[in-house]
mmCIF file of C-alpha atoms and ligand atoms in Angstrom:
data_model
loop_
_atom_site.group_PDB
_atom_site.id
_atom_site.type_symbol
_atom_site.label_atom_id
_atom_site.label_comp_id
_atom_site.label_asym_id
_atom_site.label_seq_id
_atom_site.Cartn_x
_atom_site.Cartn_y
_atom_site.Cartn_z
ATOM 1 C CA UNK A 1 -0.094 -0.008 -0.080
ATOM 2 C CA UNK A 2 1.292 3.258 -1.070
ATOM 3 C CA UNK A 3 0.040 6.363 1.035
ATOM 4 C CA UNK A 4 -3.303 6.780 2.575
ATOM 5 C CA UNK A 5 -5.390 3.694 2.840
ATOM 6 C CA UNK A 6 -8.392 5.853 1.387
ATOM 7 C CA UNK A 7 -9.307 6.697 -2.274
ATOM 8 C CA UNK A 8 -7.200 9.443 -3.757
ATOM 9 C CA UNK A 9 -10.107 11.218 -4.833
ATOM 10 C CA UNK A 10 -10.526 14.087 -2.094
ATOM 11 C CA UNK A 11 -7.934 17.130 -2.130
ATOM 12 C CA UNK A 12 -8.359 17.594 1.424
ATOM 13 C CA UNK A 13 -7.013 20.414 3.271
ATOM 14 C CA UNK A 14 -4.717 19.341 6.624
ATOM 15 C CA UNK A 15 -7.682 20.112 9.164
ATOM 16 C CA UNK A 16 -9.225 17.142 11.546
ATOM 17 C CA UNK A 17 -11.912 18.325 13.405
ATOM 18 C CA UNK A 18 -13.162 17.243 16.941
ATOM 19 C CA UNK A 19 -16.684 19.105 17.571
ATOM 20 C CA UNK A 20 -18.481 21.254 16.377
ATOM 21 C CA UNK A 21 -21.149 23.852 18.414
ATOM 22 C CA UNK A 22 -23.106 26.150 16.467
ATOM 23 C CA UNK A 23 -21.793 27.773 13.525
ATOM 24 C CA UNK A 24 -18.026 26.663 14.888
ATOM 25 C CA UNK A 25 -15.873 23.721 14.727
ATOM 26 C CA UNK A 26 -12.575 23.026 16.689
ATOM 27 C CA UNK A 27 -9.721 20.870 15.538
ATOM 28 C CA UNK A 28 -8.168 18.117 17.286
ATOM 29 C CA UNK A 29 -5.516 20.667 18.278
ATOM 30 C CA UNK A 30 -7.699 23.303 19.615
ATOM 31 C CA UNK A 31 -8.130 25.782 16.858
ATOM 32 C CA UNK A 32 -11.697 27.600 16.695
ATOM 33 C CA UNK A 33 -12.594 28.126 12.755
ATOM 34 C CA UNK A 34 -15.625 30.466 11.834
ATOM 35 C CA UNK A 35 -17.612 27.641 9.616
ATOM 36 C CA UNK A 36 -19.602 29.052 6.247
ATOM 37 C CA UNK A 37 -19.048 25.925 4.183
ATOM 38 C CA UNK A 38 -21.435 23.915 6.692
ATOM 39 C CA UNK A 39 -20.583 20.760 5.400
ATOM 40 C CA UNK A 40 -21.386 21.798 1.766
ATOM 41 C CA UNK A 41 -24.477 23.291 2.847
ATOM 42 C CA UNK A 42 -25.428 20.159 4.898
ATOM 43 C CA UNK A 43 -25.580 21.534 8.144
ATOM 44 C CA UNK A 44 -28.016 23.720 7.852
ATOM 45 C CA UNK A 45 -28.863 24.073 11.553
ATOM 46 C CA UNK A 46 -24.905 23.872 12.590
ATOM 47 C CA UNK A 47 -23.167 21.526 14.917
ATOM 48 C CA UNK A 48 -24.692 19.800 18.158
ATOM 49 C CA UNK A 49 -28.009 21.775 17.627
ATOM 50 C CA UNK A 50 -29.800 20.257 20.928
ATOM 51 C CA UNK A 51 -33.165 19.682 19.368
ATOM 52 C CA UNK A 52 -31.544 17.349 16.551
ATOM 53 C CA UNK A 53 -28.940 16.551 19.048
ATOM 54 C CA UNK A 54 -32.248 15.411 21.451
ATOM 55 C CA UNK A 55 -33.837 14.049 18.313
ATOM 56 C CA UNK A 56 -31.163 11.512 17.050
ATOM 57 C CA UNK A 57 -30.542 10.265 20.820
ATOM 58 C CA UNK A 58 -34.057 9.349 21.685
ATOM 59 C CA UNK A 59 -34.715 7.656 17.793
ATOM 60 C CA UNK A 60 -31.211 6.140 18.264
ATOM 61 C CA UNK A 61 -32.439 4.321 21.698
ATOM 62 C CA UNK A 62 -36.351 2.903 20.291
ATOM 63 C CA UNK A 63 -35.352 1.690 16.617
ATOM 64 C CA UNK A 64 -32.841 2.909 13.250
ATOM 65 C CA UNK A 65 -33.569 0.177 9.894
ATOM 66 C CA UNK A 66 -36.540 -1.419 9.470
ATOM 67 C CA UNK A 67 -36.382 -1.174 5.462
ATOM 68 C CA UNK A 68 -39.320 -0.375 3.840
ATOM 69 C CA UNK A 69 -40.710 -3.574 3.302
ATOM 70 C CA UNK A 70 -42.886 -1.578 6.459
ATOM 71 C CA UNK A 71 -44.838 1.183 7.327
ATOM 72 C CA UNK A 72 -42.483 3.914 8.852
ATOM 73 C CA UNK A 73 -44.739 6.340 10.779
ATOM 74 C CA UNK A 74 -41.954 8.981 10.840
ATOM 75 C CA UNK A 75 -41.363 8.979 6.417
ATOM 76 C CA UNK A 76 -45.308 9.490 6.264
ATOM 77 C CA UNK A 77 -44.857 12.461 8.938
ATOM 78 C CA UNK A 78 -41.962 14.208 7.410
ATOM 79 C CA UNK A 79 -43.583 13.538 3.480
ATOM 80 C CA UNK A 80 -46.969 15.115 5.072
ATOM 81 C CA UNK A 81 -45.441 18.089 6.001
ATOM 82 C CA UNK A 82 -43.088 18.354 2.965
ATOM 83 C CA UNK A 83 -46.140 18.199 0.820
ATOM 84 C CA UNK A 84 -47.852 20.822 3.318
ATOM 85 C CA UNK A 85 -44.975 23.134 2.716
ATOM 86 C CA UNK A 86 -44.435 23.044 -0.879
ATOM 87 C CA UNK A 87 -46.058 22.015 -4.665
ATOM 88 C CA UNK A 88 -45.482 18.289 -4.423
ATOM 89 C CA UNK A 89 -48.225 16.035 -3.352
ATOM 90 C CA UNK A 90 -46.025 12.620 -3.140
ATOM 91 C CA UNK A 91 -42.411 12.133 -1.670
ATOM 92 C CA UNK A 92 -39.714 9.431 -2.517
ATOM 93 C CA UNK A 93 -36.901 9.235 0.360
ATOM 94 C CA UNK A 94 -33.292 8.733 -0.269
ATOM 95 C CA UNK A 95 -29.560 8.834 1.170
ATOM 96 C CA UNK A 96 -28.336 11.592 -1.167
ATOM 97 C CA UNK A 97 -28.547 14.351 -3.390
ATOM 98 C CA UNK A 98 -27.702 11.813 -6.300
ATOM 99 C CA UNK A 99 -29.866 9.184 -5.585
ATOM 100 C CA UNK A 100 -32.766 12.066 -5.397
ATOM 101 C CA UNK A 101 -31.892 13.352 -8.770
ATOM 102 C CA UNK A 102 -31.845 9.578 -10.114
ATOM 103 C CA UNK A 103 -35.108 9.323 -8.282
ATOM 104 C CA UNK A 104 -36.221 12.669 -10.212
ATOM 105 C CA UNK A 105 -35.370 11.278 -13.210
ATOM 106 C CA UNK A 106 -36.881 8.122 -13.670
ATOM 107 C CA UNK A 107 -40.202 9.798 -12.304
ATOM 108 C CA UNK A 108 -40.136 11.849 -15.535
ATOM 109 C CA UNK A 109 -39.530 9.594 -17.531
ATOM 110 C CA UNK A 110 -41.776 6.709 -16.312
ATOM 111 C CA UNK A 111 -44.730 9.690 -16.259
ATOM 112 C CA UNK A 112 -43.860 9.965 -19.969
ATOM 113 C CA UNK A 113 -43.896 5.880 -20.288
ATOM 114 C CA UNK A 114 -46.985 5.821 -18.152
ATOM 115 C CA UNK A 115 -48.656 8.205 -20.846
ATOM 116 C CA UNK A 116 -48.060 6.335 -23.976
ATOM 117 C CA UNK A 117 -45.100 7.747 -25.030
ATOM 118 C CA UNK A 118 -41.531 6.020 -23.775
ATOM 119 C CA UNK A 119 -40.184 7.467 -27.026
ATOM 120 C CA UNK A 120 -40.184 10.770 -24.517
ATOM 121 C CA UNK A 121 -36.905 10.294 -22.498
ATOM 122 C CA UNK A 122 -34.128 12.658 -22.540
ATOM 123 C CA UNK A 123 -33.873 15.348 -20.732
ATOM 124 C CA UNK A 124 -32.379 18.747 -21.424
ATOM 125 C CA UNK A 125 -29.815 19.928 -18.714
ATOM 126 C CA UNK A 126 -27.346 23.352 -18.911
ATOM 127 C CA UNK A 127 -23.702 23.703 -18.633
ATOM 128 C CA UNK A 128 -22.444 24.239 -15.403
ATOM 129 C CA UNK A 129 -24.734 21.655 -13.617
ATOM 130 C CA UNK A 130 -24.406 19.527 -10.805
ATOM 131 C CA UNK A 131 -26.570 17.258 -10.435
ATOM 132 C CA UNK A 132 -24.000 14.443 -8.114
ATOM 133 C CA UNK A 133 -21.820 11.469 -9.403
ATOM 134 C CA UNK A 134 -23.727 8.584 -10.079
ATOM 135 C CA UNK A 135 -23.204 7.468 -13.880
ATOM 136 C CA UNK A 136 -27.040 9.131 -14.577
ATOM 137 C CA UNK A 137 -26.123 12.304 -12.902
ATOM 138 C CA UNK A 138 -22.467 12.871 -14.090
ATOM 139 C CA UNK A 139 -24.164 12.789 -17.623
ATOM 140 C CA UNK A 140 -27.104 15.010 -16.277
ATOM 141 C CA UNK A 141 -24.799 17.783 -15.263
ATOM 142 C CA UNK A 142 -22.440 17.333 -18.498
ATOM 143 C CA UNK A 143 -19.332 17.735 -16.783
ATOM 144 C CA UNK A 144 -16.176 16.902 -19.380
ATOM 145 C CA UNK A 145 -14.082 16.776 -15.915
ATOM 146 C CA UNK A 146 -16.181 14.501 -14.180
ATOM 147 C CA UNK A 147 -17.437 12.516 -16.952
ATOM 148 C CA UNK A 148 -13.810 11.379 -18.754
ATOM 149 C CA UNK A 149 -12.685 7.683 -17.976
ATOM 150 C CA UNK A 150 -15.726 5.986 -17.071
ATOM 151 C CA UNK A 151 -17.165 5.087 -20.436
ATOM 152 C CA UNK A 152 -19.758 6.053 -22.889
ATOM 153 C CA UNK A 153 -21.834 8.967 -21.523
ATOM 154 C CA UNK A 154 -25.383 7.746 -20.165
ATOM 155 C CA UNK A 155 -27.698 8.182 -22.659
ATOM 156 C CA UNK A 156 -31.097 10.468 -22.589
ATOM 157 C CA UNK A 157 -29.091 13.898 -21.918
ATOM 158 C CA UNK A 158 -28.882 16.503 -23.880
ATOM 159 C CA UNK A 159 -27.536 20.356 -22.792
ATOM 160 C CA UNK A 160 -27.368 23.909 -23.751
ATOM 161 C CA UNK A 161 -25.404 26.727 -22.464
ATOM 162 C CA UNK A 162 -26.552 28.176 -18.815
ATOM 163 C CA UNK A 163 -29.564 30.447 -19.483
ATOM 164 C CA UNK A 164 -30.004 30.363 -23.601
ATOM 165 C CA UNK A 165 -33.885 29.757 -23.600
ATOM 166 C CA UNK A 166 -33.633 30.094 -27.752
ATOM 167 C CA UNK A 167 -31.323 26.995 -27.583
ATOM 168 C CA UNK A 168 -34.004 24.894 -25.135
ATOM 169 C CA UNK A 169 -36.209 25.454 -27.405
ATOM 170 C CA UNK A 170 -34.644 24.180 -30.444
ATOM 171 C CA UNK A 171 -33.881 21.458 -28.609
ATOM 172 C CA UNK A 172 -37.547 20.544 -27.529
ATOM 173 C CA UNK A 173 -37.922 17.161 -29.729
ATOM 174 C CA UNK A 174 -40.336 14.109 -29.968
ATOM 175 C CA UNK A 175 -37.969 12.621 -27.683
ATOM 176 C CA UNK A 176 -37.446 15.210 -24.947
ATOM 177 C CA UNK A 177 -39.116 14.379 -21.612
ATOM 178 C CA UNK A 178 -37.792 16.958 -19.349
ATOM 179 C CA UNK A 179 -36.055 19.721 -18.620
ATOM 180 C CA UNK A 180 -33.588 19.806 -15.505
ATOM 181 C CA UNK A 181 -32.071 22.926 -13.549
ATOM 182 C CA UNK A 182 -30.849 24.599 -10.470
ATOM 183 C CA UNK A 183 -33.033 27.108 -9.391
ATOM 184 C CA UNK A 184 -29.307 28.543 -8.311
ATOM 185 C CA UNK A 185 -26.676 26.678 -9.634
ATOM 186 C CA UNK A 186 -24.001 25.725 -6.645
ATOM 187 C CA UNK A 187 -21.129 23.945 -7.769
ATOM 188 C CA UNK A 188 -21.297 25.679 -11.120
ATOM 189 C CA UNK A 189 -20.413 29.016 -9.255
ATOM 190 C CA UNK A 190 -23.540 30.576 -7.375
ATOM 191 C CA UNK A 191 -25.370 31.715 -10.696
ATOM 192 C CA UNK A 192 -28.522 32.426 -10.084
ATOM 193 C CA UNK A 193 -31.390 31.870 -12.838
ATOM 194 C CA UNK A 194 -33.467 35.224 -13.204
ATOM 195 C CA UNK A 195 -36.933 34.337 -12.504
ATOM 196 C CA UNK A 196 -38.261 35.487 -16.146
ATOM 197 C CA UNK A 197 -36.091 32.610 -17.577
ATOM 198 C CA UNK A 198 -38.038 30.693 -14.690
ATOM 199 C CA UNK A 199 -40.884 31.705 -15.920
ATOM 200 C CA UNK A 200 -39.920 31.174 -19.679
ATOM 201 C CA UNK A 201 -38.806 27.150 -18.728
ATOM 202 C CA UNK A 202 -42.521 26.369 -17.297
ATOM 203 C CA UNK A 203 -43.730 27.771 -20.288
ATOM 204 C CA UNK A 204 -41.707 25.571 -22.756
ATOM 205 C CA UNK A 205 -42.460 22.635 -20.985
ATOM 206 C CA UNK A 206 -46.233 23.081 -20.536
ATOM 207 C CA UNK A 207 -46.416 24.003 -24.728
ATOM 208 C CA UNK A 208 -44.465 20.754 -24.859
ATOM 209 C CA UNK A 209 -45.710 18.494 -22.509
ATOM 210 C CA UNK A 210 -42.527 18.270 -20.692
ATOM 211 C CA UNK A 211 -41.890 18.094 -16.927
ATOM 212 C CA UNK A 212 -40.025 20.765 -15.139
ATOM 213 C CA UNK A 213 -37.568 19.327 -12.802
ATOM 214 C CA UNK A 214 -35.746 21.245 -10.360
ATOM 215 C CA UNK A 215 -32.714 20.061 -8.470
ATOM 216 C CA UNK A 216 -32.841 21.599 -4.955
ATOM 217 C CA UNK A 217 -30.418 18.927 -3.424
ATOM 218 C CA UNK A 218 -28.295 22.643 -2.331
ATOM 219 C CA UNK A 219 -30.619 25.706 -2.460
ATOM 220 C CA UNK A 220 -33.906 23.814 -1.038
ATOM 221 C CA UNK A 221 -34.639 23.664 2.918
ATOM 222 C CA UNK A 222 -34.812 27.342 3.522
ATOM 223 C CA UNK A 223 -31.181 27.496 2.297
ATOM 224 C CA UNK A 224 -32.130 30.922 -0.237
ATOM 225 C CA UNK A 225 -34.694 32.611 2.574
ATOM 226 C CA UNK A 226 -37.481 30.643 1.133
ATOM 227 C CA UNK A 227 -38.364 27.308 2.253
ATOM 228 C CA UNK A 228 -37.943 25.941 -1.669
ATOM 229 C CA UNK A 229 -35.681 28.342 -3.958
ATOM 230 C CA UNK A 230 -38.072 28.596 -6.741
ATOM 231 C CA UNK A 231 -40.412 30.118 -4.469
ATOM 232 C CA UNK A 232 -38.535 33.441 -5.329
ATOM 233 C CA UNK A 233 -39.821 32.803 -8.976
ATOM 234 C CA UNK A 234 -43.248 31.885 -8.399
ATOM 235 C CA UNK A 235 -42.799 29.048 -10.929
ATOM 236 C CA UNK A 236 -43.692 25.952 -9.555
ATOM 237 C CA UNK A 237 -42.303 22.718 -10.920
ATOM 238 C CA UNK A 238 -43.579 19.221 -11.634
ATOM 239 C CA UNK A 239 -40.653 17.591 -9.710
ATOM 240 C CA UNK A 240 -37.728 18.633 -7.214
ATOM 241 C CA UNK A 241 -35.068 16.965 -5.567
ATOM 242 C CA UNK A 242 -33.744 18.398 -2.029
ATOM 243 C CA UNK A 243 -30.923 16.460 -0.065
ATOM 244 C CA UNK A 244 -28.291 18.422 1.777
ATOM 245 C CA UNK A 245 -29.624 20.400 4.150
ATOM 246 C CA UNK A 246 -33.128 18.636 5.102
ATOM 247 C CA UNK A 247 -30.793 15.849 6.931
ATOM 248 C CA UNK A 248 -28.776 18.804 9.065
ATOM 249 C CA UNK A 249 -25.656 16.560 8.527
ATOM 250 C CA UNK A 250 -27.963 13.198 8.382
ATOM 251 C CA UNK A 251 -27.366 11.695 5.048
ATOM 252 C CA UNK A 252 -30.458 11.948 3.373
ATOM 253 C CA UNK A 253 -32.471 12.942 0.394
ATOM 254 C CA UNK A 254 -36.064 13.038 -1.042
ATOM 255 C CA UNK A 255 -37.665 13.337 -4.716
ATOM 256 C CA UNK A 256 -41.199 15.590 -4.400
ATOM 257 C CA UNK A 257 -43.773 15.203 -7.289
ATOM 258 C CA UNK A 258 -46.734 16.487 -7.943
ATOM 259 C CA UNK A 259 -49.739 13.243 -8.009
ATOM 260 C CA UNK A 260 -49.619 13.724 -12.133
ATOM 261 C CA UNK A 261 -46.111 13.603 -12.376
ATOM 262 C CA UNK A 262 -45.793 10.471 -10.106
ATOM 263 C CA UNK A 263 -48.216 8.942 -12.126
ATOM 264 C CA UNK A 264 -45.634 6.541 -13.637
ATOM 265 C CA UNK A 265 -44.120 5.812 -10.071
ATOM 266 C CA UNK A 266 -46.684 2.671 -9.438
ATOM 267 C CA UNK A 267 -45.831 -0.645 -6.685
ATOM 268 C CA UNK A 268 -42.531 -2.118 -7.368
ATOM 269 C CA UNK A 269 -40.960 0.314 -10.283
ATOM 270 C CA UNK A 270 -38.290 1.963 -7.788
ATOM 271 C CA UNK A 271 -37.065 1.390 -4.579
ATOM 272 C CA UNK A 272 -34.367 1.830 -1.403
ATOM 273 C CA UNK A 273 -32.945 -0.224 1.288
ATOM 274 C CA UNK A 274 -31.790 2.636 3.628
ATOM 275 C CA UNK A 275 -33.906 5.816 2.098
ATOM 276 C CA UNK A 276 -36.327 6.615 4.647
ATOM 277 C CA UNK A 277 -35.473 4.820 7.891
ATOM 278 C CA UNK A 278 -36.611 5.971 11.122
ATOM 279 C CA UNK A 279 -33.071 7.641 12.375
ATOM 280 C CA UNK A 280 -32.943 9.809 8.851
ATOM 281 C CA UNK A 281 -37.023 10.493 9.577
ATOM 282 C CA UNK A 282 -36.151 11.332 13.132
ATOM 283 C CA UNK A 283 -33.670 13.845 12.051
ATOM 284 C CA UNK A 284 -35.334 15.059 8.790
ATOM 285 C CA UNK A 285 -38.515 16.406 11.458
ATOM 286 C CA UNK A 286 -36.587 18.097 13.672
ATOM 287 C CA UNK A 287 -34.746 20.293 11.090
ATOM 288 C CA UNK A 288 -38.267 21.024 10.241
ATOM 289 C CA UNK A 289 -39.417 21.814 13.534
ATOM 290 C CA UNK A 290 -36.919 24.599 13.306
ATOM 291 C CA UNK A 291 -36.655 25.577 9.464
ATOM 292 C CA UNK A 292 -40.551 26.310 9.920
ATOM 293 C CA UNK A 293 -41.219 27.695 12.800
ATOM 294 C CA UNK A 294 -42.601 31.112 12.535
ATOM 295 C CA UNK A 295 -39.976 34.003 11.637
ATOM 296 C CA UNK A 296 -36.860 31.153 10.793
ATOM 297 C CA UNK A 297 -36.985 31.779 6.703
ATOM 298 C CA UNK A 298 -37.253 35.783 7.321
ATOM 299 C CA UNK A 299 -34.090 35.654 9.587
ATOM 300 C CA UNK A 300 -32.375 33.697 7.424
ATOM 301 C CA UNK A 301 -33.043 36.272 4.247
ATOM 302 C CA UNK A 302 -32.337 38.963 6.797
ATOM 303 C CA UNK A 303 -28.335 37.632 7.685
ATOM 304 C CA UNK A 304 -28.446 36.608 3.516
ATOM 305 C CA UNK A 305 -29.256 40.560 2.592
ATOM 306 C CA UNK A 306 -26.511 41.689 5.963
ATOM 307 C CA UNK A 307 -24.183 39.463 4.566
ATOM 308 C CA UNK A 308 -24.183 40.199 0.905
ATOM 309 C CA UNK A 309 -24.181 44.194 1.709
ATOM 310 C CA UNK A 310 -20.746 43.727 3.579
ATOM 311 C CA UNK A 311 -19.512 41.188 1.038
ATOM 312 C CA UNK A 312 -20.451 44.224 -1.845
ATOM 313 C CA UNK A 313 -18.832 46.877 0.073
ATOM 314 C CA UNK A 314 -15.505 44.638 0.453
ATOM 315 C CA UNK A 315 -15.785 43.739 -3.113
ATOM 316 C CA UNK A 316 -15.742 47.773 -4.059
ATOM 317 C CA UNK A 317 -12.365 47.999 -1.285
ATOM 318 C CA UNK A 318 -10.740 45.285 -3.078
ATOM 319 C CA UNK A 319 -11.909 45.389 -6.858
ATOM 320 C CA UNK A 320 -8.687 43.301 -7.688
ATOM 321 C CA UNK A 321 -9.428 40.380 -5.783
ATOM 322 C CA UNK A 322 -13.480 40.408 -5.908
ATOM 323 C CA UNK A 323 -15.236 41.002 -9.395
ATOM 324 C CA UNK A 324 -18.882 40.272 -8.164
ATOM 325 C CA UNK A 325 -20.824 39.151 -5.499
ATOM 326 C CA UNK A 326 -23.725 36.191 -6.505
ATOM 327 C CA UNK A 327 -26.321 34.401 -4.868
ATOM 328 C CA UNK A 328 -29.774 34.394 -2.485
ATOM 329 C CA UNK A 329 -30.504 34.114 0.952
ATOM 330 C CA UNK A 330 -27.159 32.428 2.587
ATOM 331 C CA UNK A 331 -25.692 30.592 -0.680
ATOM 332 C CA UNK A 332 -23.303 33.918 -1.876
ATOM 333 C CA UNK A 333 -20.670 33.726 -3.990
ATOM 334 C CA UNK A 334 -17.251 35.935 -4.621
ATOM 335 C CA UNK A 335 -16.465 35.840 -8.466
ATOM 336 C CA UNK A 336 -12.901 35.925 -8.003
ATOM 337 C CA UNK A 337 -9.985 38.316 -10.142
ATOM 338 C CA UNK A 338 -7.510 35.842 -8.355
ATOM 339 C CA UNK A 339 -7.855 32.297 -8.410
ATOM 340 C CA UNK A 340 -10.798 30.926 -6.141
ATOM 341 C CA UNK A 341 -8.360 28.462 -4.051
ATOM 342 C CA UNK A 342 -5.978 31.689 -3.309
ATOM 343 C CA UNK A 343 -8.752 33.573 -1.925
ATOM 344 C CA UNK A 344 -9.909 30.824 -0.262
ATOM 345 C CA UNK A 345 -6.744 29.704 1.481
ATOM 346 C CA UNK A 346 -6.912 33.290 2.250
ATOM 347 C CA UNK A 347 -9.631 32.732 4.300
ATOM 348 C CA UNK A 348 -8.620 29.647 6.206
ATOM 349 C CA UNK A 349 -5.447 31.696 7.577
ATOM 350 C CA UNK A 350 -8.017 33.798 8.904
ATOM 351 C CA UNK A 351 -9.753 30.836 10.450
ATOM 352 C CA UNK A 352 -12.922 30.986 8.799
ATOM 353 C CA UNK A 353 -13.800 28.099 5.975
ATOM 354 C CA UNK A 354 -15.573 28.307 2.932
ATOM 355 C CA UNK A 355 -16.502 26.276 -0.227
ATOM 356 C CA UNK A 356 -14.738 26.791 -3.657
ATOM 357 C CA UNK A 357 -17.299 26.980 -7.010
ATOM 358 C CA UNK A 358 -16.986 26.602 -10.330
ATOM 359 C CA UNK A 359 -16.268 30.009 -12.865
ATOM 360 C CA UNK A 360 -13.822 31.037 -9.820
ATOM 361 C CA UNK A 361 -16.057 31.270 -7.300
ATOM 362 C CA UNK A 362 -15.574 31.362 -3.575
ATOM 363 C CA UNK A 363 -18.652 30.032 -1.716
ATOM 364 C CA UNK A 364 -20.324 30.941 1.444
ATOM 365 C CA UNK A 365 -23.040 28.537 2.923
ATOM 366 C CA UNK A 366 -22.734 29.383 6.696
ATOM 367 C CA UNK A 367 -25.342 27.740 9.283
ATOM 368 C CA UNK A 368 -28.903 28.864 8.497
ATOM 369 C CA UNK A 369 -28.862 29.517 11.874
ATOM 370 C CA UNK A 370 -25.876 31.311 11.578
ATOM 371 C CA UNK A 371 -25.936 34.869 13.983
ATOM 372 C CA UNK A 372 -25.749 38.426 12.920
ATOM 373 C CA UNK A 373 -22.319 38.765 15.224
ATOM 374 C CA UNK A 374 -20.842 35.779 13.755
ATOM 375 C CA UNK A 375 -21.675 37.336 9.869
ATOM 376 C CA UNK A 376 -20.007 40.312 11.071
ATOM 377 C CA UNK A 377 -16.943 38.317 12.586
ATOM 378 C CA UNK A 378 -16.868 36.241 8.988
ATOM 379 C CA UNK A 379 -16.991 40.021 7.216
ATOM 380 C CA UNK A 380 -13.987 41.474 9.372
ATOM 381 C CA UNK A 381 -11.815 38.128 7.877
ATOM 382 C CA UNK A 382 -13.000 38.426 4.642
ATOM 383 C CA UNK A 383 -11.870 41.936 4.597
ATOM 384 C CA UNK A 384 -8.210 41.002 6.143
ATOM 385 C CA UNK A 385 -8.263 38.305 3.840
ATOM 386 C CA UNK A 386 -8.945 40.041 0.607
ATOM 387 C CA UNK A 387 -6.648 42.752 2.211
ATOM 388 C CA UNK A 388 -3.938 39.613 2.351
ATOM 389 C CA UNK A 389 -4.750 38.729 -1.304
ATOM 390 C CA UNK A 390 -4.645 42.173 -2.633
ATOM 391 C CA UNK A 391 -1.539 43.326 -1.360
ATOM 392 C CA UNK A 392 0.327 39.998 -2.250
ATOM 393 C CA UNK A 393 -0.952 40.402 -5.527
ATOM 394 C CA UNK A 394 0.144 43.980 -5.572
ATOM 395 C CA UNK A 395 3.806 43.177 -4.276
HETATM 396 C C1 PLP B 401 -24.721 18.379 -3.586
HETATM 397 C C2 PLP B 401 -25.464 18.354 -5.025
HETATM 398 C C3 PLP B 401 -26.028 17.197 -5.470
HETATM 399 C C4 PLP B 401 -25.424 15.723 -5.276
HETATM 400 O O1 PLP B 401 -25.643 15.365 -3.968
HETATM 401 P P1 PLP B 401 -24.623 13.985 -3.119
HETATM 402 O O2 PLP B 401 -25.411 14.148 -1.858
HETATM 403 O O3 PLP B 401 -23.603 14.398 -3.236
HETATM 404 O O4 PLP B 401 -24.988 12.569 -4.309
HETATM 405 C C5 PLP B 401 -26.555 17.026 -6.639
HETATM 406 N N1 PLP B 401 -27.338 18.360 -7.210
HETATM 407 C C6 PLP B 401 -26.738 19.833 -6.305
HETATM 408 C C7 PLP B 401 -27.430 20.879 -6.803
HETATM 409 C C8 PLP B 401 -25.942 19.706 -5.278
HETATM 410 O O5 PLP B 401 -25.263 20.562 -4.327
#
């Protein structure tokens, strides 16, 4: 064996954490970091949230897993709450975002199959998209760097440039089943799809009998200050995938659909062993207790605004480092003028954790429970980091 016993697939930062509380992480050597990566938008309620810890430990003492051979009351309850708070009528629980997208794609294809048009199986997606790392979701994402070396790209995905509605219209044909899009591209560089584009996509779907499928794996569950990000556009999808934030750190996801869109998903056509187990459902329900409480989403929007305004003034101060501020709520991006890895390293030196994204962007995704004080601390650290990068560039 050479080197680590792990696959070398990740370029990990040389940090190991031991514990976390709220928006803060402590390393094994006792250093404290303010975490504006939040496990890539997963730790929606920060670390050691008392309500989540209580829900998990209580369920852990009762029942972890029984399989979908049996009824799972926690699933019923979480599905009903997701339905009550979204466009959807039906839910399928998964363990991850990619599986939720797989379910969404399968649901869209089965819809047309059930309607007697099995030839309609192709999905239109957008450049810069990220939908996961399974064979189908790398085909949907269409990024060469994720497809290379993994054999023929899975059939059934056609891609157009980001926001190019004319290209979408031209591509729609007798084999098209659906349009799949992230309301805000996360990995792709925190690129927001304008409301007008969302409305146009809805129109194109309605005119051509297609399903509008949204990837809300990163943008959903309060991240943008709405329960699901597409609510900002006033447009409802037929199907949506969620994951990341719904588990608050417990691996889970879900595919949401209208009754009409889910018409083909009949007994036995899809399944999962782990998806929706009692432990996951206890945590998912506890996350919703907090996210759906009065005023929570408004607070997320307010912190997002505070953050965005602060970032805009830092960008004004250091135009050679930061070109533009992007995003909505607490899904924010700094489009950089220097390599984004330089900026993220400078922030890490200031003990602020962030994530990078495509299009040379630094992504800021604090826990949704981040306080105003913590936002101010983060802004101070970002200003200092930007100053260091600017000074290094000038010398
Ligand atoms: C993270 C992510 C996925 C994949 O989720 P996994 O849980 O890693 O499979 C899919 N789509 C979007 C938009 C994501 O951000």
